[in-house]
XYZ file of C-alpha atoms in Angstrom:
299
model
C 27.111 -8.866 22.171
C 29.160 -8.492 20.126
C 29.925 -7.678 16.580
C 32.106 -9.466 13.982
C 35.088 -7.088 12.339
C 35.541 -9.149 8.594
C 39.076 -6.893 7.940
C 40.902 -8.750 5.639
C 39.366 -11.936 5.865
C 38.570 -12.321 1.981
C 42.221 -12.421 1.969
C 43.463 -15.105 4.408
C 47.189 -16.072 2.275
C 48.144 -12.256 2.675
C 47.720 -12.248 6.324
C 51.074 -12.441 7.476
C 51.893 -10.027 4.847
C 49.893 -7.304 5.933
C 50.681 -8.088 9.774
C 53.980 -7.164 8.687
C 53.239 -3.937 6.541
C 51.097 -2.442 9.320
C 53.904 -3.384 12.538
C 55.888 -1.725 10.115
C 53.816 1.457 9.574
C 53.000 1.370 13.378
C 56.267 1.077 14.318
C 57.416 4.501 12.305
C 54.593 6.604 13.469
C 55.736 6.506 16.365
C 59.270 6.819 16.121
C 58.972 9.634 13.915
C 55.938 10.868 15.420
C 57.928 10.879 19.423
C 61.369 12.202 17.777
C 59.431 15.520 16.473
C 58.019 15.705 20.223
C 61.112 15.229 21.177
C 62.930 18.108 19.364
C 60.349 20.640 19.954
C 60.368 19.841 23.971
C 64.325 19.867 24.142
C 65.352 22.928 21.409
C 64.463 25.698 22.892
C 65.141 27.448 19.222
C 61.228 25.521 18.662
C 59.407 26.368 22.132
C 57.095 28.866 19.508
C 53.933 28.612 18.625
C 54.460 26.872 15.756
C 56.127 24.111 17.228
C 53.761 23.879 20.426
C 51.176 22.936 17.887
C 53.326 20.109 15.715
C 54.060 18.974 19.306
C 50.567 18.345 19.574
C 49.797 17.083 16.339
C 52.484 14.679 16.044
C 50.822 12.921 20.291
C 47.007 13.700 18.229
C 49.165 11.206 15.317
C 50.250 8.956 17.617
C 46.846 8.343 19.835
C 44.940 8.098 16.378
C 46.275 5.194 14.866
C 47.211 3.413 17.995
C 42.999 3.627 18.356
C 42.889 1.475 14.781
C 45.934 -0.306 14.008
C 46.736 -2.637 16.941
C 43.421 -4.410 17.037
C 43.922 -4.623 13.588
C 46.982 -5.738 14.466
C 45.265 -8.733 16.617
C 42.222 -9.074 14.207
C 45.709 -10.560 11.612
C 47.449 -12.623 13.902
C 44.450 -14.487 15.462
C 43.371 -14.784 12.024
C 39.137 -13.838 14.274
C 37.262 -10.087 14.577
C 35.191 -10.494 17.128
C 34.878 -7.222 19.684
C 33.001 -6.350 21.652
C 29.885 -4.326 21.908
C 31.145 -2.301 24.778
C 34.634 -2.278 22.654
C 32.345 -1.278 19.600
C 31.860 1.459 21.020
C 35.041 3.356 22.660
C 37.476 2.792 19.588
C 34.137 4.354 17.880
C 34.285 7.201 20.050
C 38.050 7.139 20.382
C 38.170 7.425 16.250
C 35.040 10.294 16.309
C 36.294 11.812 18.479
C 40.865 11.994 17.797
C 39.289 12.456 14.250
C 37.172 16.234 14.943
C 40.253 17.314 17.432
C 42.559 16.925 13.945
C 40.578 18.832 11.975
C 40.347 21.706 15.054
C 44.079 21.588 15.544
C 44.822 21.828 11.864
C 42.868 25.257 12.067
C 44.431 26.373 14.665
C 47.363 25.809 13.235
C 46.306 27.248 9.793
C 44.936 30.427 12.100
C 48.563 30.713 13.644
C 50.070 31.105 9.974
C 47.801 34.021 9.154
C 48.677 35.871 12.312
C 52.541 34.965 11.280
C 51.856 36.015 8.207
C 49.796 38.584 7.659
C 50.405 40.102 10.890
C 53.200 39.725 11.483
C 54.108 42.741 13.847
C 52.073 41.590 16.098
C 52.139 37.941 15.923
C 53.830 37.581 19.909
C 51.211 39.016 20.854
C 48.252 37.860 19.517
C 49.666 34.512 19.797
C 51.067 34.358 23.515
C 51.513 31.163 25.597
C 47.854 31.808 27.569
C 45.869 32.139 23.758
C 47.995 29.081 22.183
C 47.037 26.665 25.404
C 43.664 27.789 25.033
C 43.749 26.950 21.707
C 45.295 23.626 21.632
C 42.707 22.893 24.656
C 39.402 23.296 22.826
C 40.507 21.182 20.264
C 41.418 18.578 22.705
C 38.542 18.768 24.744
C 35.090 20.235 23.068
C 34.264 16.901 20.496
C 34.442 14.844 23.653
C 30.938 15.444 24.684
C 28.887 16.005 21.779
C 31.377 12.260 21.197
C 29.459 10.834 24.316
C 25.999 11.697 22.916
C 26.500 10.408 19.661
C 28.603 6.931 20.612
C 25.679 6.149 22.889
C 22.830 7.040 21.132
C 23.650 5.088 18.358
C 24.350 1.885 20.967
C 20.975 2.105 22.040
C 19.795 0.865 18.499
C 18.085 -2.829 18.404
C 20.369 -4.770 16.617
C 19.319 -7.673 14.967
C 19.931 -10.516 12.158
C 24.335 -10.200 11.271
C 27.067 -8.919 13.370
C 29.179 -8.563 10.908
C 31.265 -5.521 10.399
C 32.890 -4.776 6.616
C 35.432 -3.069 7.949
C 38.893 -3.277 10.502
C 37.070 -0.828 12.150
C 34.630 0.027 14.885
C 32.909 3.176 12.234
C 28.982 4.606 11.934
C 27.884 4.344 8.907
C 28.326 0.156 8.958
C 27.417 0.426 12.219
C 24.328 1.429 10.839
C 23.691 -0.683 8.551
C 23.422 -3.617 11.448
C 20.291 -1.761 12.782
C 17.117 -2.942 12.318
C 15.493 0.419 14.184
C 15.048 3.197 12.019
C 18.249 5.363 12.130
C 17.367 8.778 10.086
C 17.753 10.779 12.811
C 20.653 9.081 14.191
C 21.973 9.719 10.707
C 21.586 13.703 10.325
C 22.973 13.465 13.886
C 25.481 12.411 12.595
C 25.921 14.824 9.290
C 25.781 17.702 11.896
C 28.677 16.731 13.434
C 30.773 16.271 10.701
C 29.302 19.179 9.184
C 30.464 21.209 12.515
C 33.603 19.376 13.022
C 35.097 19.449 9.668
C 33.010 21.571 6.807
C 33.611 24.043 9.483
C 36.899 23.977 10.586
C 38.146 22.983 6.603
C 36.285 26.476 5.531
C 38.203 28.132 8.223
C 41.386 26.884 6.973
C 39.926 27.716 3.451
C 39.661 31.520 4.223
C 42.797 31.641 6.322
C 44.922 30.284 3.739
C 42.753 32.248 1.346
C 44.209 35.730 3.109
C 47.586 34.477 3.542
C 48.274 33.600 -0.278
C 46.880 37.207 -0.679
C 49.884 38.975 1.673
C 51.839 36.317 0.381
C 51.483 37.579 -3.620
C 51.869 41.308 -2.544
C 55.267 40.443 -1.003
C 57.681 42.725 -3.409
C 60.830 40.417 -3.302
C 60.963 36.577 -4.475
C 63.078 35.784 -1.953
C 60.381 36.236 0.257
C 57.592 35.248 -1.179
C 59.578 31.640 -0.793
C 60.480 31.894 2.367
C 57.234 33.671 3.835
C 55.626 30.152 2.134
C 57.318 27.877 3.054
C 56.378 28.240 6.371
C 52.907 27.276 6.092
C 53.576 24.865 2.804
C 54.244 21.579 5.367
C 50.862 22.137 7.059
C 49.525 22.945 4.041
C 50.467 19.863 1.714
C 49.553 18.019 5.332
C 45.706 20.179 4.947
C 45.056 18.726 1.942
C 45.989 14.912 1.810
C 43.437 14.828 5.944
C 41.080 16.485 3.563
C 41.081 15.321 0.246
C 41.363 11.603 0.977
C 37.972 12.062 3.463
C 36.363 13.114 0.443
C 37.482 10.699 -1.827
C 37.112 7.890 1.106
C 33.302 8.932 1.622
C 32.553 10.144 -1.426
C 33.086 6.877 -2.973
C 31.190 5.113 -0.517
C 28.048 7.211 -1.722
C 28.922 6.322 -4.684
C 30.071 2.980 -5.468
C 30.407 0.926 -2.215
C 32.615 -1.287 -3.489
C 34.123 -3.286 -0.645
C 37.598 -3.941 -1.517
C 38.569 -0.008 -2.966
C 36.882 1.445 0.308
C 38.875 -0.339 3.149
C 41.887 0.594 0.948
C 40.383 4.567 1.373
C 39.798 3.351 4.705
C 43.605 2.135 5.159
C 45.254 5.389 3.294
C 43.121 7.966 5.125
C 43.398 6.459 8.929
C 46.834 4.731 8.825
C 48.989 5.975 6.096
C 48.329 9.843 6.666
C 49.199 9.728 9.394
C 52.408 7.788 9.163
C 53.726 10.665 6.251
C 52.481 13.457 8.752
C 56.457 13.910 10.166
C 57.536 13.192 7.203
C 56.308 16.138 5.170
C 57.028 18.408 8.331
C 60.094 17.232 8.410
C 61.752 16.865 5.345
C 59.852 20.695 4.737
C 60.966 21.909 7.185
C 64.599 23.752 7.782
C 64.525 24.355 11.739
C 63.218 20.566 12.435
C 66.593 19.337 10.301
C 68.402 21.426 11.892
C 67.147 20.414 15.335
C 67.206 16.836 14.126
C 71.328 17.333 13.399
C 71.700 18.686 16.361
C 70.517 15.430 17.954
C 72.486 13.089 16.188
C 75.761 15.049 17.140
C 75.084 14.651 20.796
C 74.054 10.838 20.597
């Protein structure tokens, strides 16, 4: 009828310290991403496709951390990790769906930068408002039916024996370990979905940036090359952090299933990266900084 999220029960002496740290990270993520959304809506100079995608990305990060941190904070506060069957399925659905959305949205942002740098004369024609809306809609919606089917099949498996999940949120690898039936078909399906929503978008991003870098290198002016690269450097850093930490987390779990290090990597991937993303965009983006200064002067 329920699972038990072990979380950080192996360190009861650090419960309240961890509670304070994660609460601070959560509030920071909410505040920074909310400021970016506010700036992109309020400043007319930021009403461009790039900042339209950025505002959606910031809203996505808010949703993504909200799917995991509040539950973890409650478990740290009560020192109980009981989670119902339905709540575990719901949390897994939101985490996987929002993760799929992030991969697709990062791909759409890479395509936007490709058109801006490689086809600047056609940029306003190609990246018109309808195209931007369609790209964002596909990013948000396409993962929903796929994840509904996957979650239904995972939680239709028979569970017996231990009901303890050695993690701080519900994810499919630890759930598979608790199933007493044959999970081979479910695992194949899960990895196929990973290829569809993670590997393929990452390949498209690599292709886009390959063409972007090739076009930048052809610019004769050194200042022109720096200016062109600065328009996509923040997005490139976010892509490297997101896919890099996700890959390290997955490979570490396969190669060396050390439970403590695995949780640390999961924390970095699911919590710290969404906190860093708005800071990266703010620090490296002159338009955002200029708009933020205008807002502060008005306040």
